[in-house]
XYZ file of C-alpha atoms in Angstrom:
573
model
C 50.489 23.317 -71.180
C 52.010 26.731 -72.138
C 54.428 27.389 -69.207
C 55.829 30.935 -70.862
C 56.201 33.909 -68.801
C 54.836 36.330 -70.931
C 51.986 35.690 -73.637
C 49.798 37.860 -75.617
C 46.468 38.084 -75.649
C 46.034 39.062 -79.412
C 47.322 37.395 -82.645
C 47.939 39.471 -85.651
C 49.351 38.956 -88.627
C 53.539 39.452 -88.661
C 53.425 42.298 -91.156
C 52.373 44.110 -87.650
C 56.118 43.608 -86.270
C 57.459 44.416 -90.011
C 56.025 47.695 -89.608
C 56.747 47.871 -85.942
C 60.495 47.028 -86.807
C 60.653 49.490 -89.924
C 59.328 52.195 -87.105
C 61.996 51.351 -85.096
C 64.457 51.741 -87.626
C 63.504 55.253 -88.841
C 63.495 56.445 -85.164
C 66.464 54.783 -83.885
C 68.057 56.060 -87.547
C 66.730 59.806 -86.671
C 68.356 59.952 -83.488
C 71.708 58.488 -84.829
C 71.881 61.099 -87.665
C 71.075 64.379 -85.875
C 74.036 66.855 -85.602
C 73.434 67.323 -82.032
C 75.178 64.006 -80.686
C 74.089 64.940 -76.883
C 72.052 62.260 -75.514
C 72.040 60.650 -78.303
C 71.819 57.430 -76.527
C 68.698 58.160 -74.517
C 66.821 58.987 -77.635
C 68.009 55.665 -78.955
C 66.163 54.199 -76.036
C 63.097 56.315 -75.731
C 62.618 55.452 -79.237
C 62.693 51.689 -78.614
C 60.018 52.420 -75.471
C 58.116 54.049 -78.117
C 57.520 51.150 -80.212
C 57.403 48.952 -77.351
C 54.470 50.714 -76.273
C 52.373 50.733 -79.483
C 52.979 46.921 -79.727
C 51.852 46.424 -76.087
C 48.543 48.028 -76.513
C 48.250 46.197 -79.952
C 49.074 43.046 -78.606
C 47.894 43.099 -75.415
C 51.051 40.953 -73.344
C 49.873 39.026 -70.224
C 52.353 38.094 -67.053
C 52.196 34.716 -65.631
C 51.122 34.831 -61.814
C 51.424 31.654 -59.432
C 47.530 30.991 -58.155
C 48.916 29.458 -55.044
C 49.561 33.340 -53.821
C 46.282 34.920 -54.745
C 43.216 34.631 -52.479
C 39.517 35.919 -51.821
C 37.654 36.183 -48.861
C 33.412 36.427 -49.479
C 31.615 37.405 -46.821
C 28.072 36.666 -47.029
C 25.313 37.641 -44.724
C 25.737 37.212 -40.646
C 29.355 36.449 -40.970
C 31.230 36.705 -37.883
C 33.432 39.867 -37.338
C 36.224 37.958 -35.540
C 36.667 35.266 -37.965
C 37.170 37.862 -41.033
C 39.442 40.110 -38.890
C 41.601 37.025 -38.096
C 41.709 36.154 -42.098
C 42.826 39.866 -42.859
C 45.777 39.153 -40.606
C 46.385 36.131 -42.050
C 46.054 37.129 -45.848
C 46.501 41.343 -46.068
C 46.384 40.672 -49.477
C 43.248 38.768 -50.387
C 40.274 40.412 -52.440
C 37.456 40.908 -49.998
C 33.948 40.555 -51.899
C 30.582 40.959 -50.001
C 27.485 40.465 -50.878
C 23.987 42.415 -50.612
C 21.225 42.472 -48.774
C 19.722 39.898 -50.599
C 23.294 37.425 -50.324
C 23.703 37.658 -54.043
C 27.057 38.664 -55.550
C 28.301 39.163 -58.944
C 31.521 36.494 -58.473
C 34.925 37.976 -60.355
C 36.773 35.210 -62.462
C 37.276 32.316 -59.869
C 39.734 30.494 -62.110
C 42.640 34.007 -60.079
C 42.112 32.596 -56.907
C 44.185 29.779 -55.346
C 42.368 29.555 -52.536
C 38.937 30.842 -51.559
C 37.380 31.695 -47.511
C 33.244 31.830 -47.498
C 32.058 33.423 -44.236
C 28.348 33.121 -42.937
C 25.735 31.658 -44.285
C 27.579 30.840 -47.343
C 26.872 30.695 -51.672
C 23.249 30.227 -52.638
C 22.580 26.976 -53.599
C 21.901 27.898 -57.357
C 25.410 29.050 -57.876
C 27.463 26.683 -55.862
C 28.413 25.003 -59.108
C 30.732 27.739 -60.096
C 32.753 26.596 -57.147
C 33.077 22.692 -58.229
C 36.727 21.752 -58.231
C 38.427 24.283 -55.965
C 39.716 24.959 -52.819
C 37.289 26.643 -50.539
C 37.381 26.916 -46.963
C 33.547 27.415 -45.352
C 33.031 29.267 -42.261
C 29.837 28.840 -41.528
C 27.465 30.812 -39.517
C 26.363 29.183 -36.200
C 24.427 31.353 -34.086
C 20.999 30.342 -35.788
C 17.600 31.368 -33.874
C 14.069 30.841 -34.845
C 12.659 27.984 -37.199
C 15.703 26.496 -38.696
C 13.645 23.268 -39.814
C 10.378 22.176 -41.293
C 8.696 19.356 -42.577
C 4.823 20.549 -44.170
C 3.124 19.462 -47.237
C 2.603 22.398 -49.310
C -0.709 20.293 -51.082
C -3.227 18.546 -48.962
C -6.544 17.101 -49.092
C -9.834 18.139 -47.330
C -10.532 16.641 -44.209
C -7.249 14.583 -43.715
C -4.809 15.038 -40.451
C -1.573 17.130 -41.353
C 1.220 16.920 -39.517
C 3.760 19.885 -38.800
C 7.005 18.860 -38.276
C 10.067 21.627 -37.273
C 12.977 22.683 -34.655
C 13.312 25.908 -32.901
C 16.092 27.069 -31.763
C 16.052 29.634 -28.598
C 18.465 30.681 -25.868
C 14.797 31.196 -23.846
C 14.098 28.245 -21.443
C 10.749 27.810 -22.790
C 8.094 29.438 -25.552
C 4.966 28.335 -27.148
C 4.380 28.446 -30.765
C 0.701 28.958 -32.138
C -0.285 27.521 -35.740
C -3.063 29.586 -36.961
C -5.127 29.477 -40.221
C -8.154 30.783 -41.761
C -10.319 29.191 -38.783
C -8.296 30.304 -35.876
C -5.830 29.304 -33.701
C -5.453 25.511 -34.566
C -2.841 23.575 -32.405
C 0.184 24.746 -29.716
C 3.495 23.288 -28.668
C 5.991 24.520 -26.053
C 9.836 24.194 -27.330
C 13.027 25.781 -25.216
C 16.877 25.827 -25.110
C 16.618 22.211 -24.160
C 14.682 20.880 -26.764
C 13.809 22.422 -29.662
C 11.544 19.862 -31.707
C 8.158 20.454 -32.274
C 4.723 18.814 -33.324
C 1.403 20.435 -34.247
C -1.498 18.996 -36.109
C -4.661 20.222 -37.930
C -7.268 19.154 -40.111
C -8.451 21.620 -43.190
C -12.266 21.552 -43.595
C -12.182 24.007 -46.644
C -10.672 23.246 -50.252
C -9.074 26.068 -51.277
C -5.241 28.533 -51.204
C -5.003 29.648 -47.985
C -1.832 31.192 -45.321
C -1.917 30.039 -42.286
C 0.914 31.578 -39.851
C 3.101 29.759 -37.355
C 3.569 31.772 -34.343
C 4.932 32.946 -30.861
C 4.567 35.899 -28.409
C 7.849 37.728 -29.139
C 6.606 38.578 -32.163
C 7.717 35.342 -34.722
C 5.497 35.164 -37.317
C 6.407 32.612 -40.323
C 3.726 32.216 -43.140
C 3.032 28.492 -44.518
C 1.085 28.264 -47.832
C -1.560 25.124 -48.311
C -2.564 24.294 -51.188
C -6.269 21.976 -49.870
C -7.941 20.114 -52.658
C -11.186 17.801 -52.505
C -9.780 14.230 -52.140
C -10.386 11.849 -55.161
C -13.508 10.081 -55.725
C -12.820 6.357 -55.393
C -14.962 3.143 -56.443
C -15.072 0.810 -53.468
C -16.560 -2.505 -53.226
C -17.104 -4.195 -50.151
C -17.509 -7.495 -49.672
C -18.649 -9.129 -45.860
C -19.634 -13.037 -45.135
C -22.213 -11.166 -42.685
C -22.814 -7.168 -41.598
C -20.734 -5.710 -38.912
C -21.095 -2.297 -37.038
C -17.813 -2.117 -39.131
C -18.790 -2.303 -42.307
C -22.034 -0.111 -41.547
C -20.118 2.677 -40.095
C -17.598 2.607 -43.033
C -20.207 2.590 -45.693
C -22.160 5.743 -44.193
C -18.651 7.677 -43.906
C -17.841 6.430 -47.418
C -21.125 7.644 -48.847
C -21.384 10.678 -47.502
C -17.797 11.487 -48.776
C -19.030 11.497 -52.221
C -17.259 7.734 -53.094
C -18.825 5.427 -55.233
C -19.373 2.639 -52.710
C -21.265 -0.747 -53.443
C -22.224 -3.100 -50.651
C -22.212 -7.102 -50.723
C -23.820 -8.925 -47.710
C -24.067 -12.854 -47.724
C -27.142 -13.600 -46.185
C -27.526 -17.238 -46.824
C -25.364 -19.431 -49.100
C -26.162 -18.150 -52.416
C -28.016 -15.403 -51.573
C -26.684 -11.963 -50.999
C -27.573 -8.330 -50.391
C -26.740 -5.186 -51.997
C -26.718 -1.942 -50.907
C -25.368 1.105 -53.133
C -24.202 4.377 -52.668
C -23.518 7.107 -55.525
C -23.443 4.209 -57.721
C -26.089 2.476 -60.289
C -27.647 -0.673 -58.718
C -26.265 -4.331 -60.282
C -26.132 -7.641 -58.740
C -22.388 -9.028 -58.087
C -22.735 -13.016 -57.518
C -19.190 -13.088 -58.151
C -16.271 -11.467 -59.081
C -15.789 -10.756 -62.983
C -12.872 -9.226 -64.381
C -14.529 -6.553 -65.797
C -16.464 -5.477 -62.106
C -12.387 -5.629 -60.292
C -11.502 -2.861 -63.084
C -13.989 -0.810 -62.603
C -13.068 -0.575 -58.903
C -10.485 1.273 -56.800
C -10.517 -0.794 -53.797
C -12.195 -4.201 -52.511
C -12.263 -4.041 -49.125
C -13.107 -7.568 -47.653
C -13.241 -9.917 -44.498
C -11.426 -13.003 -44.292
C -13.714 -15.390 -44.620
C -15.272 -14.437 -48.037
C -11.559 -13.968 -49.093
C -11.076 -17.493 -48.336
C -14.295 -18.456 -49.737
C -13.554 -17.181 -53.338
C -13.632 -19.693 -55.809
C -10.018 -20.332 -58.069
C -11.601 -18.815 -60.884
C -12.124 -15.458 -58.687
C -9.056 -16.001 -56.928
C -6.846 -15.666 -60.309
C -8.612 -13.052 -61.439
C -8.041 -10.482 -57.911
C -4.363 -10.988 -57.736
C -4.371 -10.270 -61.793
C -6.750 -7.264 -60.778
C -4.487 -6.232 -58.976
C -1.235 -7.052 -60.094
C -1.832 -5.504 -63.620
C -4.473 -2.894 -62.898
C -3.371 -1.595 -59.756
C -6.420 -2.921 -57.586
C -6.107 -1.635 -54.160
C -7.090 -5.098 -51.640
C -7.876 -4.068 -48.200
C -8.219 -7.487 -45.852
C -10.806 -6.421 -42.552
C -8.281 -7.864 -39.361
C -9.202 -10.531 -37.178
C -7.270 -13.310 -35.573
C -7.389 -15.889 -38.261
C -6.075 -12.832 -40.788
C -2.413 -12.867 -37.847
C -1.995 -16.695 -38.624
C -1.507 -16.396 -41.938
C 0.364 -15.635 -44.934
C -1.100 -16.531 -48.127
C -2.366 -12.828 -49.236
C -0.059 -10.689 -47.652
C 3.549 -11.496 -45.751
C 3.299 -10.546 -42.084
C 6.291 -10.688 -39.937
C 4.200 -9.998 -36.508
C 4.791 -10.796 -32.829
C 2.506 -11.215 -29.932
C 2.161 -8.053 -27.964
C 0.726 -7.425 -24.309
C -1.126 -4.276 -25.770
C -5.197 -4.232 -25.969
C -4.914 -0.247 -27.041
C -2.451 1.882 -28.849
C -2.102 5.860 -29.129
C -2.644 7.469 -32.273
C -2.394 10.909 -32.743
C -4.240 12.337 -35.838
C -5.465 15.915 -34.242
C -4.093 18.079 -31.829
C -4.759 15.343 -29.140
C -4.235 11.905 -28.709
C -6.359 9.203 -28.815
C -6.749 5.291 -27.550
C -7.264 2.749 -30.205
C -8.170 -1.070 -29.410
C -5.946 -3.455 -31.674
C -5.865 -7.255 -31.820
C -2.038 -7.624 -29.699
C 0.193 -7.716 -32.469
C 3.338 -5.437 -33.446
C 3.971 -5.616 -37.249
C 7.663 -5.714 -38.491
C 8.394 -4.380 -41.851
C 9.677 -6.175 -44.713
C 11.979 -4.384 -47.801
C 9.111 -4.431 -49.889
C 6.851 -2.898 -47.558
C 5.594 0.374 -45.915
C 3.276 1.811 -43.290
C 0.318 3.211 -44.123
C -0.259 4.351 -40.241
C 2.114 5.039 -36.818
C 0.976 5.071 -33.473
C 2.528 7.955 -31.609
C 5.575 5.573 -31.027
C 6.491 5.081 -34.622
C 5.191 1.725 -34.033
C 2.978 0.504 -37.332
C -0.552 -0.457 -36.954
C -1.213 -0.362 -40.475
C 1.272 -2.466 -43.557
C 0.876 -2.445 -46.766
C 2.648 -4.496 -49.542
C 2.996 -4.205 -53.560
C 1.675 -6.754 -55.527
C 2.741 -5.591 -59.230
C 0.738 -2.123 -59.713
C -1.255 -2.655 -56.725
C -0.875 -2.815 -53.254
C -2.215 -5.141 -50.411
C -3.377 -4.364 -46.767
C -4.372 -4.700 -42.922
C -4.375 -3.456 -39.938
C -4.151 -4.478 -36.198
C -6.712 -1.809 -35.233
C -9.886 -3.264 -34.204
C -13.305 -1.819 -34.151
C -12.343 1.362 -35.671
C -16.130 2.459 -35.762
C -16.331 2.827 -31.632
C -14.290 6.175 -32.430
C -17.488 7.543 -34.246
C -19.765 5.710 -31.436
C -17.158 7.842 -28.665
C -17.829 11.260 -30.981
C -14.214 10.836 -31.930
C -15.406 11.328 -35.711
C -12.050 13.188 -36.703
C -9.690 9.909 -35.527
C -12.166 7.645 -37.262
C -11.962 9.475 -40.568
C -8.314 10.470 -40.388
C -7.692 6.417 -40.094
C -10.008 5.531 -42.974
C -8.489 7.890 -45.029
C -4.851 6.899 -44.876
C -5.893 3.309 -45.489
C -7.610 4.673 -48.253
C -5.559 6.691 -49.854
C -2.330 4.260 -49.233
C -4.090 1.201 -50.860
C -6.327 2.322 -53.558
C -5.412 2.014 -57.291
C -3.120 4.972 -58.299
C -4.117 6.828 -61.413
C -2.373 8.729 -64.232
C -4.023 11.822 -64.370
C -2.440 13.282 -67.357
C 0.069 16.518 -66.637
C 1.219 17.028 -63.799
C 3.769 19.386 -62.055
C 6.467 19.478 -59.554
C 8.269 22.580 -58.223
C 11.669 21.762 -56.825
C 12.103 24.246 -54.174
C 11.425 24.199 -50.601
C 11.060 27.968 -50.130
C 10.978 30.337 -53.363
C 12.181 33.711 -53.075
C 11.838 36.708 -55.887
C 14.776 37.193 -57.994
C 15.813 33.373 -57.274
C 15.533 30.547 -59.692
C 12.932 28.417 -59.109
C 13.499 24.868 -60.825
C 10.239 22.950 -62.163
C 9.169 19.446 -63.427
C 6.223 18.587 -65.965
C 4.725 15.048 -66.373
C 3.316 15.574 -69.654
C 2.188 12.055 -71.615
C 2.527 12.624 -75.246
C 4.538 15.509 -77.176
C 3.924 19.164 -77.611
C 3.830 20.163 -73.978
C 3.548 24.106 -73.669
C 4.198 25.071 -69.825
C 3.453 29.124 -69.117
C 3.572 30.441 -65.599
C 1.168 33.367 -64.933
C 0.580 33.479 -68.613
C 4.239 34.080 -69.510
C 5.711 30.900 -71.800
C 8.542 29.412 -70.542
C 11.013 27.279 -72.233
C 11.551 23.754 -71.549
C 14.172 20.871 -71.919
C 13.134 17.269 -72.434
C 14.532 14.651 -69.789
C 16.743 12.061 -72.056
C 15.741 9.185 -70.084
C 12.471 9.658 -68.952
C 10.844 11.439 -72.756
C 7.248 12.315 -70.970
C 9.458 14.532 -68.114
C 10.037 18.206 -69.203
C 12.180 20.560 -66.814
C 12.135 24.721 -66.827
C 13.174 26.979 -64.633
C 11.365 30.561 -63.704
C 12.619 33.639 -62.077
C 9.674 35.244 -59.676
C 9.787 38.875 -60.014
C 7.105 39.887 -56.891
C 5.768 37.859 -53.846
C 2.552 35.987 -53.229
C 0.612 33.009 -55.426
C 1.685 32.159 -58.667
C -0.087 29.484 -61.171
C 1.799 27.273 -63.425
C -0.170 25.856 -66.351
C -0.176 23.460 -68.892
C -2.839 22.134 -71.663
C -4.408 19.756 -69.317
C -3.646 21.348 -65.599
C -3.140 24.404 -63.160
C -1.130 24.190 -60.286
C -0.626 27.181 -57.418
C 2.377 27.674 -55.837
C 3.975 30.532 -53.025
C 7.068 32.885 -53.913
C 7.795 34.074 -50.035
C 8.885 37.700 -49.065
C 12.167 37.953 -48.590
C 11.457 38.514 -45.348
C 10.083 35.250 -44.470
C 11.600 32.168 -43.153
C 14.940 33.701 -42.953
C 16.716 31.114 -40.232
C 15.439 28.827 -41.985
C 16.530 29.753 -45.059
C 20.327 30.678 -43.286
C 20.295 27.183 -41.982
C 19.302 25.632 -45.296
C 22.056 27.189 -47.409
C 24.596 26.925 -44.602
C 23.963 22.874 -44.628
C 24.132 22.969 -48.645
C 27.275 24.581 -48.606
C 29.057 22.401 -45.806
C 27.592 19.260 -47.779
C 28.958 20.546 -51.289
C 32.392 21.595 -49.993
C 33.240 18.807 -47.759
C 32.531 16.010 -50.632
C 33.950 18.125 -53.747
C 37.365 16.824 -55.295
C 39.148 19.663 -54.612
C 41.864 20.308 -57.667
C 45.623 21.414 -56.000
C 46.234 24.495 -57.608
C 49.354 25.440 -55.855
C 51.532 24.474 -59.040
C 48.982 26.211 -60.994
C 49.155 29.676 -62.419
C 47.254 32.138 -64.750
C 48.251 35.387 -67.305
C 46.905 37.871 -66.140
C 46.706 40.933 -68.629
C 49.337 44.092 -68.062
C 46.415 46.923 -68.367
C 46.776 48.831 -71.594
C 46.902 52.295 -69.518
C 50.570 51.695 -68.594
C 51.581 51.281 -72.003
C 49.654 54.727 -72.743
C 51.648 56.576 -70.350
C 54.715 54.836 -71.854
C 53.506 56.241 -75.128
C 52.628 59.575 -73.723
C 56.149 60.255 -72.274
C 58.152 58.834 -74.657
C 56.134 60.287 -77.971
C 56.442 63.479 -75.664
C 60.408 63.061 -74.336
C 61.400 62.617 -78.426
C 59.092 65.879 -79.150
C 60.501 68.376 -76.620
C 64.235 66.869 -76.333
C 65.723 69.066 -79.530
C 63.851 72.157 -78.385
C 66.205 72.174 -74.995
């Protein structure tokens, strides 16, 4: 490395210092032949400032400067006062930067700085890569009130429970938050000083983009865009040793969803009978490879499972295994003693009835006395309001296997509870039923999107020649090495409100917030990012490190100046 104290910053040719020197000569020569000997000297010298200064501004010189000395202080929105006024103390020296109203900056040439001080809520996220590498010192911003946290799903389907998840934070002992939408006031929560966590629920009846609002009586008001679409169309067979109020229930609430829904009741030993639902009529005596493809889900009681012959046997778990076959087994004791379809770790509980909570309030659910224990390989597909599970799923290849300790579901319909009954149906339907590739799809990487931010997308586009344009404007796209059918852009949103990506094969909405919007929790967000970033960089020691920084080319025009001027007016004293 180039430890010089002086280098220059341009590189011509050496006939430049030729001439330079020949200059030299003829002044210095001038001055030494003149009759008047007086100052002779000092001409000498201006002379050799003379050329000094031409070669300076042609060759632009640079000093070396130690980095451990130099410092900058960036004060970003909400900083604290006291903190910055102790730094100035500290370092009288340092650059002070601050940003706008907005918390952007236009950041000088980091690479001058030994060490850099970030007060308040701290870099945006975007550019926190310029800062890899070097020392930084965050001083965050603490003093955070409002919604600092949220978990909401910005797409969900018609008719299915949401959650709200969030914290508040307040110095008031205790406030009630309101979540509103198109239909009115929806679901309320009380949160204080003491605890700030909150829970609301609601169930969307209309497909559609909509706002709805979260808020309080001091005048909060956060928007939350939904995105509610229809809820896929599935093909369900079901398949009963006998009818239940169970299975009649569930076929009435899957047939009037719009599913395609056929209906096997054994009657006698080989006879059957078939009811059908938004499907053509056929007769099913048994289970053919090419009837478990055509269907989403086989939802079945035990005893038929057990009475399928090895022929149908081999070909469900290959159904399922390499076409994604969703198998939903109906609970009952003798499904708790054992393991053959699906692995249940389960122990003996005390409980007849578990609370669920899939609407504002919530609601008392008979189950068979069991508490299911999870396995690595798998998940829940529902929670009581203890985090307990009452429903398990597991994958079998592509597909997935279920049950359930809930027992007669169908006495929530019978109690009027129609929104529990259908909120449960539909996460064991949606959780077990054969996934499927529906051709493009997109994926928009931010959590809250701002105007004049970057906003960082994903495309699942099968096949090549995917063309991506967002509000009709074409943007450019780079091709994931590893995974070929994933394409990644990013866009810059100019204005507020609903935006629609596209592709060839699909249209997808998505919200660019006011800047007004969501601002604690935006504050909080980037304060986190930037406490995460800088505590597990590898900070580089720059203390032994130093730069060149330029001399500015003004001084050596004054030099010029007076000494051009000095050699002009000396013999007319």
């Amino acid at each position: 490395m180039n430890s010089s104290l002086l280098v220059f910053g341009r590189d011509y040719p050496v006939l430049i210092l030729i001439l330079a020197g020949l200059l030299l000569i003829i002044l210095v020569g001038r001055e030494w032949i003149r009759e008047d000997k007086r100052r002779r000297l000092w001409r000498s010298l201006v002379a050799i400032l003379l050329c000094v200064s031409i070669l300076g501004i042609i060759y632009e010189p640079a000093l070396r400067q130690s980095l451990g000395k130099s410092s900058l202080i960036y004060l970003s929105n909400n900083y604290d006062p006291d903190q910055f006024d102790s730094l100035r103390r500290r370092l009288p020296r340092a650059e002070v930067l601050v940003a706008d109203s907005l918390g952007n900056l236009r950041y000088p040439d980091l690479d001058g700085y030994g060490s850099i001080f970030i007060l308040g809520q701290g870099i945006p996220e975007y550019d926190l890569w310029q800062f890899e590498g070097r020392s930084v010192k965050f001083l965050p911003q603490e003093d955070f009130e409002g919604i600092i946290k949220l978990n909401a799903p910005k797409q969900i389907e018609q008719d299915r429970a949401i959650k709200i998840l969030g914290k508040y934070l307040t110095t008031e002992p205790s406030e009630r938050l309101f979540l509103n939408g198109p239909e009115g006031k929806l679901d309320s929560t009380t949160v204080g000083a003491d605890n700030g966590d909150f829970e609301m629920t609601f169930v969307p009846k209309v497909t559609g983009n909509f706002i709805y609002t979260i808020t309080n009586q001091n005048g909060l008001t956060e928007r939350l865009p939904v995105i509610v679409k229809k809820g896929k169309k599935l093909k369900v067979l079901l398949i009963n040793s006998f009818p239940t109020f169970e299975t009649r229930n569930l076929k009435n609430f899957l047939a009037k969803k719009g599913h395609e829904v056929v209906v096997r009741n054994q009657v006698s030993k080989d006879a059957y009978r078939y009811e059908f639902y938004n499907t053509q009529e056929r007769r099913i005596s048994a289970l053919s490879s090419d009837e478990l493809s055509a269907q989403d889900l086989l939802i079945i009681d035990w005893q038929s499972l057990q009475a399928l012959t090895n022929r149908e046997t081999r070909l469900l778990s290959a159904a399922i295994s390499e076409e994604g076959l969703g198998l939903f087994i109906q609970p009952e004791e003798a499904v708790f003693n054992s393991n053959r379809w699906i692995d249940l770790n389960r122990e003996r509980s005390d409980q007849e009835q578990v609370a669920i909570q899939l609407t504002s309030n919530a609601s008392v659910v008979p189950q068979y006395g069991y508490t299911l224990n999870l396995k690595g390989y798998q998940f829940s597909l529902l929670k009581d309001v203890g985090e307990n599970t009452l429903a398990i799923a597991q994958r079998q290849g592509l597909g997935k296997i279920g049950t359930t300790v809930l027992r007669d579901i169908y006495r929530q319909n019978l109690t009027g509870d129609s929104l529990v009954y259908a909120g449960i149906w539909t996460e064991l339907l949606n959780g077990l039923s054969k996934e499927h590739n529906e051709g493009a799809s997109s994926n928009l990487g931010n959590e809250i999107n701002y105007p004049f931010e970057p906003l960082n997308f994903e495309v699942q586009y099968p096949g090549s020649g995917v063309r991506v344009s967002v509000n009709g404007q074409p943007i450019p796209l780079q091709q994931n090495v590893q995974i070929p059918e994933r394409w990644e852009g990013t866009f810059w949103p100019r204005t507020s409100g609903w935006n629609q990506i596209q592709t060839q094969k699909d249209t997808a909405s998505f919200f660019v917030h006011d800047p007004s919007d969501w601002q604690a929790r935006s504050a909080y967000q980037r304060a986190q990012a930037n406490q995460n970033f800088f505590a597990n960089q590898v900070v580089t020691d720059r203390s032994a490190l130093f730069q060149y920084k330029p001399i500015s080319k003004l001084w050596f025009f004054v030099l010029f100046l007076l000494s051009a001027g000095f050699l002009w007016l000396e013999p007319k004293v």
